[in-house]
Amino acid sequence: MPYRLADLVLYFFIYSFCGWTMETVLCSIQEKHFVNRGFLNGPICPIYGCGLLLILLVLTPVRDGITNPLYALPLVYVVGTVLASALEYFTSWGMEKLFHARWWDYSHYRINLHGRICLPISLLWGVLAAAFLYLVQPLLEGLVTGLYQAAEWLPALLADVFFLLFLVDLVISVNVARAVGKTLEQLDKWSELLRIHLESLKLPSREAILELLEKANVRFAGKGAGRSRERKERLAEWRALPEAALRRRLADAVDELRRRKEEVMAGTRALQRRMLRAFPHLNRQGKTTAAADLREYWAERRKSQKGEDREGKTGGPPSAGEPPQDSGD
């Protein structure tokens, strides 16, 4: 049957909400606390809306044209599996190119394609396609028909309102994702510099220390003209130092790098932290620990805050000199 544009928009948001509900329930059970799943802040996962809308448009003629379910169901299952898997693959690829990060990773599944899709999830897409097309979609069509009966203009109004809210949320979420990417990039830089300085302290001679620092300076050249010039000047100054003084400077630099890394983590905004919790496998491209370090930092902050809250309720004394902590939620 032909669908009006307002109908398709409403179906998109209903499918997206159902997908968000399923993902949120499963992830919250796994994490043992509530997790607002999805790229957007609102209660929708657009990939489910897009996938099921694509399946609806492509496979409704199959459902309505082939009356024998023994022939129609296998075709719906196979085509639904292929369509949804292709959409998931290219969505993952596109988000990686746009934000320079991997948002989900199926590499731990035995049969997967570049970690973007895997056989078990693809097979579940086929089940979801058949269930929605034959069981859920007729109910939704009845719901939308009821909206038209209540007021002819009501479906179009709801579609416009939902779409406007969706666009606002999308703009906010894209900016948050870019901020997350910049934060992870900064953490990677400070972590790498910290690793190099700690490794330098373990070297047996002044010459070996300077050689490693020179290699690091070449590696980081061009990553910020001001910082690069500052590193060159500092390295030139360190070359003139005796070994004992050089090691003291290195120890001071280690403390400074740790402070800067913690400043970056502490400055992470609430929406950025929500996005990190929503995508447990989110990380920058390449093997880095930035996202894991950031999650661990905020998990410790939340645990510390809960401990302070319990102390406050039981009348325990606050920690001397301890600054107030953000809950991270």
C-alpha positions in Angstrom: 0.0 0.0 0.0 1.3 3.5 -0.7 2.3 5.6 2.3 2.1 9.3 2.8 5.2 11.2 3.8 3.9 12.0 7.3 3.2 8.3 7.8 6.7 7.3 6.9 8.1 10.0 9.2 6.0 8.7 12.1 7.0 5.1 11.4 10.7 6.2 11.4 10.4 7.6 14.9 8.4 4.7 16.2 10.9 2.2 14.8 13.8 4.4 16.2 12.1 4.5 19.7 11.6 0.7 19.7 15.2 0.2 18.7 16.4 2.6 21.4 14.2 0.7 24.0 15.7 -2.6 23.1 19.3 -1.4 23.0 18.9 0.5 26.3 17.3 -2.4 28.2 20.0 -4.9 27.0 22.9 -2.5 27.6 21.5 -1.5 31.0 21.2 -5.1 32.1 24.8 -5.8 31.0 26.2 -2.7 32.7 24.0 -3.1 35.8 22.9 0.6 35.6 20.8 2.7 33.3 22.5 3.5 30.0 21.0 5.9 27.5 22.0 4.1 24.3 22.3 5.7 20.9 24.2 8.6 19.2 21.4 11.1 19.9 20.4 12.3 23.4 16.7 11.7 22.9 15.1 8.2 23.1 15.7 7.1 19.5 18.2 5.1 17.6 17.9 6.3 14.0 19.7 3.3 12.5 16.7 1.2 13.5 14.4 3.7 12.0 16.3 3.9 8.7 16.8 0.1 8.6 13.1 -0.8 9.2 11.9 2.0 7.0 14.0 0.7 4.2 12.7 -2.8 4.8 9.2 -1.5 4.8 9.5 0.2 1.5 11.3 -2.6 -0.2 9.5 -5.6 1.2 5.9 -4.5 1.6 5.3 -5.5 -2.1 6.7 -8.9 -1.2 4.5 -9.3 1.8 1.3 -8.1 0.0 2.1 -9.8 -3.3 3.1 -13.3 -2.2 0.2 -14.6 -0.2 1.8 -17.9 0.8 4.0 -17.2 3.8 6.1 -20.3 3.1 7.5 -18.4 0.1 7.3 -14.8 1.4 8.9 -15.3 4.8 12.3 -16.7 3.6 12.6 -14.0 1.0 11.7 -11.3 3.6 14.2 -12.8 6.0 17.1 -12.9 3.5 16.5 -9.5 1.9 15.9 -7.9 5.3 19.2 -9.4 6.6 21.1 -8.0 3.6 19.5 -4.6 3.6 20.0 -4.0 7.3 23.5 -5.3 7.4 24.5 -3.1 4.4 23.0 -0.1 6.2 24.8 -0.9 9.4 28.2 -1.4 7.6 28.0 1.9 5.7 26.8 3.8 8.8 29.8 2.5 10.7 32.1 3.4 7.9 30.6 6.9 7.4 30.8 7.7 11.1 34.4 6.6 11.3 35.3 8.9 8.4 33.3 11.8 9.8 34.4 11.6 13.4 37.7 9.6 13.1 36.5 7.1 15.7 35.1 3.5 15.8 31.7 3.6 17.4 30.9 -0.1 17.6 33.2 -3.1 17.1 32.2 -6.6 16.4 35.8 -7.9 16.1 35.3 -10.2 19.1 32.7 -12.1 17.1 34.2 -15.0 15.1 32.5 -14.1 11.8 32.6 -10.4 11.2 33.4 -7.9 8.4 36.0 -5.3 9.4 34.3 -5.3 12.9 31.4 -3.3 11.5 29.0 -6.1 11.0 28.9 -9.7 12.2 26.9 -12.8 11.4 24.9 -13.2 14.7 23.7 -9.5 14.6 22.9 -9.7 10.9 20.8 -12.9 11.4 18.9 -11.0 14.2 18.3 -8.2 11.7 16.5 -10.7 9.5 14.3 -11.9 12.4 13.5 -8.3 13.3 12.6 -7.5 9.7 10.1 -10.3 9.5 8.6 -9.6 12.9 8.1 -6.0 12.2 6.8 -6.4 8.7 4.2 -9.1 9.6 3.4 -8.4 13.3 4.2 -4.9 14.3 3.6 -2.9 11.1 -0.1 -3.8 10.8 -0.6 -2.5 14.4 1.3 0.7 13.6 -0.8 1.3 10.5 -3.9 1.0 12.7 -2.4 3.5 15.1 -1.7 6.0 12.4 -5.2 5.5 10.9 -6.6 6.3 14.3 -4.6 9.6 14.3 -6.2 10.5 11.0 -9.6 9.7 12.4 -9.0 11.9 15.4 -7.9 14.8 13.3 -6.8 14.9 9.6 -4.0 17.3 10.4 -2.7 15.5 13.5 -0.2 13.0 11.8 1.4 15.8 9.8 1.7 18.0 12.9 3.3 15.2 15.0 5.7 14.4 12.1 6.8 18.0 11.9 7.3 18.4 15.6 9.2 15.1 15.9 11.4 16.0 12.9 12.2 19.4 14.3 13.2 17.9 17.7 15.3 15.3 15.8 17.2 18.0 13.8 18.0 20.0 17.0 19.2 16.8 18.8 21.2 15.8 15.7 23.1 19.2 15.6 23.8 19.0 19.3 25.0 15.3 19.1 27.3 16.0 16.1 28.9 18.8 18.1 29.3 16.5 21.1 30.8 13.8 19.0 33.4 16.2 17.6 34.2 17.4 21.1 34.6 13.7 22.2 37.0 13.2 19.2 39.1 16.2 20.2 39.2 15.1 23.8 40.4 11.6 22.9 43.0 13.1 20.6 44.3 15.3 23.4 44.4 12.4 25.8 46.3 10.3 23.2 48.9 13.1 22.9 49.4 13.6 26.6 49.4 9.8 27.2 52.1 9.2 24.5 54.3 12.1 25.8 53.9 10.8 29.3 54.9 7.3 28.2 58.0 8.6 26.5 59.1 10.7 29.5 58.6 7.7 31.9 60.5 5.5 29.5 63.3 8.1 29.3 63.7 8.1 33.1 64.4 4.3 33.0 67.3 4.7 30.4 70.8 4.2 31.8 72.6 7.2 30.2 72.1 10.9 29.4 72.8 10.2 25.7 70.1 7.5 25.5 67.6 9.9 27.2 68.3 12.7 24.7 68.2 10.3 21.7 64.7 9.1 22.7 63.5 12.7 23.4 64.8 13.7 20.0 62.9 10.9 18.3 59.7 12.0 20.1 60.2 15.6 19.0 60.4 14.5 15.4 57.3 12.3 15.8 55.3 15.2 17.2 56.6 17.8 14.8 53.9 19.7 13.0 51.2 19.0 15.7 50.7 22.6 16.6 53.4 25.1 15.5 53.6 26.8 18.9 53.9 23.5 20.9 56.5 22.1 18.4 58.7 25.2 18.8 58.3 25.0 22.6 59.4 21.4 22.6 62.5 22.2 20.4 63.5 25.0 22.7 63.1 22.9 25.8 65.1 20.0 24.2 67.9 22.4 23.3 68.0 23.6 26.9 68.0 20.0 28.2 71.0 19.1 26.0 73.1 21.5 28.1 72.2 19.9 31.4 74.2 17.3 33.3 72.5 13.9 33.7 71.3 14.5 37.3 69.7 17.8 36.4 68.2 16.3 33.2 66.5 13.5 35.2 65.0 16.1 37.6 63.6 18.0 34.7 62.2 14.8 33.3 60.5 14.0 36.6 59.0 17.5 36.7 57.8 17.1 33.1 56.1 13.8 34.1 54.2 15.6 36.9 53.2 18.3 34.4 52.0 15.8 31.8 49.9 13.9 34.4 48.4 17.2 35.5 47.5 18.2 31.9 46.0 14.8 31.2 43.8 14.9 34.3 42.7 18.5 33.3 41.5 17.2 30.0 39.6 14.3 31.6 38.1 16.5 34.3 36.9 19.0 31.7 34.8 16.4 29.9 31.2 17.6 29.7 28.1 15.6 30.8 26.9 15.0 27.2 30.3 13.8 26.2 30.4 11.3 29.1 26.9 10.1 28.2 28.1 9.4 24.6 31.1 7.4 26.0 28.8 5.4 28.2 26.3 4.8 25.3 29.1 3.3 23.1 31.3 1.1 25.3 33.5 0.3 22.3 33.9 3.9 21.1 37.5 4.7 20.5 39.7 6.7 18.2 40.9 4.8 15.1 44.0 2.8 15.9 44.8 1.0 19.1 44.6 3.7 21.8 43.6 3.6 25.4 42.2 7.2 25.6 38.5 6.3 25.8 39.2 3.5 28.3 41.3 5.9 30.4 38.5 8.5 30.3 35.8 5.9 31.3 37.9 4.6 34.2 38.6 8.2 35.4 34.9 9.1 35.6 33.9 5.7 37.0 36.3 6.5 39.9 34.9 10.0 40.2 31.3 8.6 40.5 32.5 6.0 43.0 34.2 8.7 45.1 31.1 10.9 44.9 28.9 8.1 46.1 31.2 7.4 49.0 31.2 11.1 50.0 27.4 11.1 49.8 27.1 8.1 52.1 29.5 9.7 54.6 27.4 12.9 54.5 24.2 10.9 55.2 25.8 9.0 58.1 27.3 12.2 59.6 30.9 11.3 58.6 33.4 14.1 58.3 34.2 15.4 54.8 37.7 14.8 53.5 40.0 17.7 54.4 40.9 19.9 51.5 38.9 17.8 49.0 37.2 19.9 46.3 33.5 19.2 45.5 33.2 16.5 42.8 30.9 16.4 39.8 28.8 13.2 39.8 29.5 12.7 36.1 25.9 11.9 35.3 
